[in-house]
XYZ file of C-alpha atoms in Angstrom:
378
model
C 279.939 145.849 87.832
C 279.036 144.216 84.551
C 276.161 141.858 85.354
C 274.268 139.413 83.157
C 270.677 138.762 84.217
C 269.001 135.584 83.006
C 265.246 135.257 83.542
C 261.959 134.342 81.956
C 260.766 137.363 79.952
C 257.047 136.792 80.578
C 254.361 138.376 82.787
C 255.285 136.084 85.693
C 256.601 137.503 88.964
C 260.157 136.222 88.590
C 260.605 137.958 85.244
C 259.155 141.203 86.587
C 261.432 141.136 89.632
C 264.512 140.345 87.557
C 263.756 143.111 85.072
C 263.045 145.778 87.678
C 266.164 144.747 89.592
C 268.297 145.092 86.478
C 266.879 148.490 85.598
C 267.509 149.846 89.093
C 271.037 148.396 89.110
C 271.617 150.232 85.831
C 270.374 153.448 87.454
C 273.016 152.927 90.132
C 275.765 152.768 87.514
C 276.094 149.035 86.882
C 276.196 147.706 83.316
C 273.332 145.242 82.879
C 272.952 142.604 80.171
C 269.603 140.807 79.933
C 270.065 137.441 78.244
C 266.875 135.541 77.402
C 264.786 134.255 74.496
C 262.703 137.427 74.071
C 262.660 140.957 75.406
C 261.242 141.050 78.966
C 257.739 142.519 79.115
C 258.763 145.195 81.645
C 261.746 146.190 79.490
C 259.611 148.378 77.243
C 262.510 150.546 76.176
C 266.228 150.181 76.620
C 267.898 152.634 78.968
C 271.410 153.747 79.714
C 273.654 150.907 80.911
C 271.055 148.316 79.810
C 271.597 145.817 77.012
C 269.439 142.977 75.723
C 270.789 139.863 74.001
C 268.341 137.385 72.468
C 268.943 133.657 72.758
C 267.935 131.959 69.532
C 267.411 128.199 69.454
C 268.052 126.805 65.955
C 265.560 124.272 64.627
C 267.085 120.859 64.086
C 264.978 117.808 63.134
C 266.993 115.463 65.355
C 265.601 117.097 68.501
C 261.989 116.474 69.529
C 262.358 119.424 71.933
C 264.822 122.155 71.021
C 267.708 122.328 73.565
C 267.263 125.806 75.067
C 269.790 125.124 77.841
C 272.535 124.490 75.292
C 271.702 127.634 73.350
C 271.563 129.691 76.558
C 274.872 128.417 77.936
C 276.592 129.092 74.606
C 275.111 132.601 74.478
C 276.309 133.276 78.009
C 279.844 132.242 77.092
C 279.818 134.475 74.006
C 278.430 137.503 75.874
C 280.838 137.138 78.808
C 283.789 137.107 76.437
C 282.450 139.878 74.192
C 281.349 142.331 76.890
C 283.611 141.428 79.800
C 280.676 140.446 82.006
C 281.838 139.866 85.591
C 278.882 138.134 87.223
C 275.824 136.046 86.320
C 272.553 136.534 88.188
C 270.159 133.797 87.137
C 266.509 133.614 88.197
C 265.179 130.039 88.543
C 267.265 126.969 89.277
C 266.272 125.206 86.075
C 266.962 125.793 83.337
C 268.874 128.990 84.123
C 271.239 127.959 86.930
C 271.823 124.682 85.115
C 272.784 126.522 81.920
C 274.795 129.049 83.930
C 276.905 126.300 85.502
C 277.685 124.815 82.077
C 278.714 128.290 80.877
C 280.946 128.701 83.954
C 282.692 125.417 83.155
C 283.245 126.315 79.507
C 284.677 129.691 80.496
C 286.905 128.082 83.138
C 288.497 126.010 80.382
C 289.705 129.320 78.929
C 290.889 130.652 82.258
C 287.860 132.938 82.795
C 286.257 132.866 86.241
C 282.718 134.188 86.588
C 280.597 133.759 89.723
C 276.900 132.901 89.604
C 274.159 134.119 91.928
C 270.966 132.067 91.721
C 267.614 133.412 92.931
C 264.853 130.913 93.698
C 261.349 132.219 93.111
C 259.029 129.332 93.937
C 257.788 127.348 90.967
C 261.306 126.055 90.321
C 261.205 124.546 93.815
C 257.626 123.720 94.755
C 256.257 122.556 91.375
C 258.637 121.972 88.468
C 261.731 121.335 90.540
C 260.034 118.889 92.877
C 259.154 116.561 89.994
C 261.221 113.354 90.316
C 262.569 113.807 86.798
C 264.063 117.211 87.642
C 264.993 116.845 91.295
C 268.642 115.788 90.772
C 269.233 118.644 88.313
C 267.709 121.200 90.688
C 269.831 120.044 93.628
C 272.942 120.041 91.443
C 272.255 123.522 90.055
C 271.657 125.051 93.468
C 274.699 123.410 95.048
C 276.921 124.505 92.163
C 275.788 128.146 92.437
C 278.236 130.441 94.183
C 275.500 132.255 96.100
C 271.829 131.319 96.447
C 268.935 133.577 97.424
C 265.239 132.901 98.010
C 262.417 135.438 97.970
C 260.963 134.346 101.326
C 261.838 132.395 104.446
C 259.032 130.003 103.538
C 260.656 129.228 100.184
C 264.045 128.792 101.857
C 262.538 126.234 104.227
C 260.820 124.416 101.333
C 264.081 124.235 99.416
C 265.887 122.592 102.308
C 262.908 120.280 102.870
C 262.589 119.067 99.274
C 266.218 118.915 98.181
C 269.642 117.868 99.401
C 271.093 121.368 99.597
C 274.528 122.040 101.053
C 274.583 125.789 100.384
C 273.530 128.658 102.599
C 270.391 130.311 101.243
C 270.036 134.058 101.799
C 266.502 135.451 102.072
C 266.070 138.609 100.002
C 262.374 139.441 99.576
C 260.735 140.684 96.438
C 260.347 144.427 96.166
C 258.267 147.245 94.751
C 259.243 150.561 93.201
C 257.192 152.933 95.282
C 258.404 155.879 93.198
C 256.464 154.407 90.282
C 253.476 153.273 92.317
C 252.159 156.738 93.011
C 249.009 158.206 91.582
C 250.025 160.424 88.711
C 247.803 163.527 88.575
C 248.076 163.368 84.806
C 246.816 159.754 84.721
C 243.263 159.751 83.367
C 240.828 158.609 86.046
C 239.045 155.498 84.879
C 237.115 154.467 87.987
C 233.830 155.432 86.377
C 234.687 153.058 83.521
C 235.123 150.167 85.951
C 232.237 150.605 88.364
C 229.390 152.802 89.477
C 230.109 155.478 92.078
C 228.669 153.485 95.000
C 230.322 150.172 94.039
C 233.486 148.805 95.642
C 236.137 147.600 93.195
C 237.652 144.198 94.024
C 240.616 142.983 91.965
C 242.556 139.789 91.305
C 245.717 139.528 89.193
C 247.391 136.216 88.335
C 248.304 133.705 85.650
C 245.051 131.800 86.286
C 246.713 128.509 87.195
C 245.117 125.969 89.560
C 247.389 127.028 92.407
C 245.719 130.468 92.356
C 242.316 128.916 93.200
C 240.442 131.126 90.758
C 237.091 129.583 91.698
C 237.661 130.754 95.271
C 238.148 134.309 93.999
C 234.733 134.159 92.323
C 233.038 132.572 95.352
C 234.503 135.116 97.768
C 233.364 137.951 95.520
C 229.904 136.365 95.249
C 229.551 136.632 99.027
C 230.890 140.201 99.050
C 228.451 141.474 96.424
C 225.568 139.856 98.278
C 226.245 142.292 101.135
C 227.284 145.485 99.348
C 227.507 146.869 95.776
C 230.740 145.693 94.159
C 232.417 144.719 90.914
C 235.321 142.296 90.320
C 238.281 142.971 88.035
C 239.979 139.744 86.848
C 243.368 140.558 85.307
C 245.489 137.904 83.621
C 244.988 134.755 81.605
C 245.624 131.046 81.873
C 244.096 127.570 81.954
C 241.492 128.328 84.656
C 239.951 131.342 82.951
C 237.270 129.461 80.988
C 236.093 127.671 84.139
C 235.962 130.987 85.979
C 233.823 132.561 83.264
C 231.400 129.616 83.419
C 231.216 129.894 87.204
C 230.352 133.583 86.873
C 227.503 132.683 84.532
C 226.276 130.005 86.924
C 226.239 132.483 89.832
C 224.664 135.273 87.767
C 227.725 137.520 87.979
C 228.262 138.219 84.269
C 227.482 141.932 84.689
C 229.626 142.306 87.806
C 232.888 140.690 86.677
C 235.270 141.988 84.016
C 237.920 139.664 82.532
C 240.759 141.786 81.136
C 243.206 139.091 80.043
C 246.895 139.999 80.119
C 246.715 143.753 80.467
C 249.263 146.561 80.392
C 246.801 148.667 82.429
C 247.409 146.898 85.744
C 248.569 150.068 87.508
C 245.459 151.979 86.445
C 243.222 149.144 87.649
C 245.026 148.795 90.985
C 245.056 152.549 91.587
C 241.255 152.493 91.443
C 240.751 149.284 93.460
C 239.419 148.990 96.998
C 240.454 145.400 97.755
C 242.778 142.724 96.327
C 242.000 138.994 96.538
C 244.721 136.324 96.537
C 243.309 133.057 97.951
C 246.167 130.917 96.557
C 246.946 127.332 97.460
C 250.505 128.512 97.988
C 252.717 131.463 97.121
C 256.466 131.685 97.540
C 256.024 135.391 98.261
C 252.963 137.049 96.731
C 254.339 139.795 94.493
C 250.889 140.602 93.099
C 249.705 141.383 96.629
C 252.675 143.674 97.216
C 252.015 145.538 93.966
C 248.439 146.124 95.104
C 249.573 147.308 98.542
C 251.929 149.804 96.921
C 248.785 151.519 95.605
C 247.240 151.460 99.082
C 244.980 148.511 98.287
C 244.277 146.158 101.236
C 244.740 142.432 100.623
C 242.658 139.396 101.528
C 244.843 136.307 101.138
C 245.419 132.831 102.430
C 248.147 132.261 104.988
C 249.976 129.749 102.784
C 253.657 129.836 101.883
C 255.255 133.256 102.076
C 252.018 135.269 102.019
C 252.152 136.062 105.725
C 255.600 137.562 105.148
C 254.085 140.267 102.938
C 250.418 140.555 103.956
C 250.412 141.451 107.650
C 247.191 140.176 109.208
C 245.104 143.004 110.646
C 247.377 145.707 109.200
C 247.612 145.486 105.406
C 244.594 143.204 105.200
C 243.625 139.800 106.543
C 244.709 136.195 106.045
C 242.880 132.893 106.534
C 243.488 129.201 105.773
C 243.366 127.882 102.219
C 239.802 127.179 101.118
C 238.187 129.152 103.972
C 235.908 131.020 101.590
C 233.368 132.190 104.157
C 236.069 133.492 106.512
C 237.910 135.266 103.700
C 234.656 136.880 102.535
C 233.733 137.975 106.072
C 237.127 139.581 106.554
C 236.807 141.310 103.196
C 233.510 142.823 104.345
C 235.158 144.063 107.556
C 237.474 146.146 105.376
C 234.887 147.309 102.857
C 231.932 147.963 105.172
C 232.715 151.638 105.816
C 235.117 154.390 104.786
C 236.869 154.513 108.177
C 237.812 150.851 108.045
C 238.831 151.044 104.395
C 241.040 154.081 105.039
C 242.749 152.375 107.980
C 243.620 149.329 105.901
C 244.663 151.450 102.936
C 247.149 153.260 105.158
C 248.308 149.956 106.616
C 248.841 148.414 103.188
C 250.978 151.344 102.066
C 253.017 151.340 105.283
C 253.856 147.646 104.840
C 254.683 148.149 101.175
C 257.271 150.774 102.145
C 259.273 148.076 103.920
C 259.722 146.378 100.533
C 260.767 149.445 98.557
C 263.454 148.574 96.033
C 265.848 151.081 97.596
C 265.761 149.006 100.793
C 266.158 145.644 99.047
C 268.617 146.268 96.213
C 271.645 146.921 98.479
C 271.220 143.381 99.835
C 271.941 142.038 96.353
C 274.904 144.345 95.887
C 276.500 143.003 99.081
C 276.139 139.444 97.801
C 277.527 140.421 94.387
C 280.659 141.724 96.079
C 280.965 138.518 98.067
C 280.598 136.451 94.901
C 283.295 138.429 93.084
C 285.627 137.921 96.048
C 285.309 134.140 95.627
C 287.620 134.160 92.603
C 289.933 131.177 93.246
C 292.836 132.752 91.330
């Protein structure tokens, strides 16, 4: 198949999932065209069967905000006609499914039918999409998609709860490439650069938004390090970082917490970690937790949203209610208190991660692609 993938090209989970999906589809012989405003961060180098087309939005003084949706829909039309693209797979209802529908209508005027698969990732439903100003557009975009998927059953339920949806939503979870998430013997060991030999390494990776409850990460770690030697790796950047740094100073943790910002060394950090913290207010799935588990890192998370669908309580780690800092810290100590416990949870984390290997998940998309192509009304 010739498939166009439309996504955000940033560090966020939806862009990572879309990029990794496209690359693996290309490995399986499909021709993949990434269409977005900049090269996706995980698309470090173009491979066979992979093409990237940049969407440029011309500056025009009439517009206070430049109309990206118009530029994207026009680019989609041009690329479909130029490359014979057969199917659109858009990630996020708005603006991508919205722009995809407009492109479908323009192409239909020329007698070209192209189906659209829309994948919902979370923010487009629970935050942005649920804003009254966007709600009608989100409902319209989802209902006009040929096939709709969501990354968790929790997100599927939220979509039906918040919007007037008349489409079936297929749950296809996020995935991990376990082939890549293996310790490379040639990879330089950097554990001694992160912590002393006797210290446990605790890690958090996110975009540092309020929903991630960054202060809870710091408070949980504060309780952990009171009981055993430990250091905290904070990977990512965002609006809550400055507050987190001030909280570390207030609690006297400056020498025990490292803020990396947006790092390309995430795999090296995770491969040397002993525990991953994700005390989010909500998560549609929890891809960061899955990436940690693929390295055999146990997870302490809340039980909000789709987190319980990826972090299996008592097996890959533990879960607790949002804001239950003491309980989350106590459960973290149960994992970290001795090598036997840590090894058991490491093995459990890896066993759960195997269920989400890309080779198990990708065929689910291929089945839906075939169904979408069969919908051709001609």
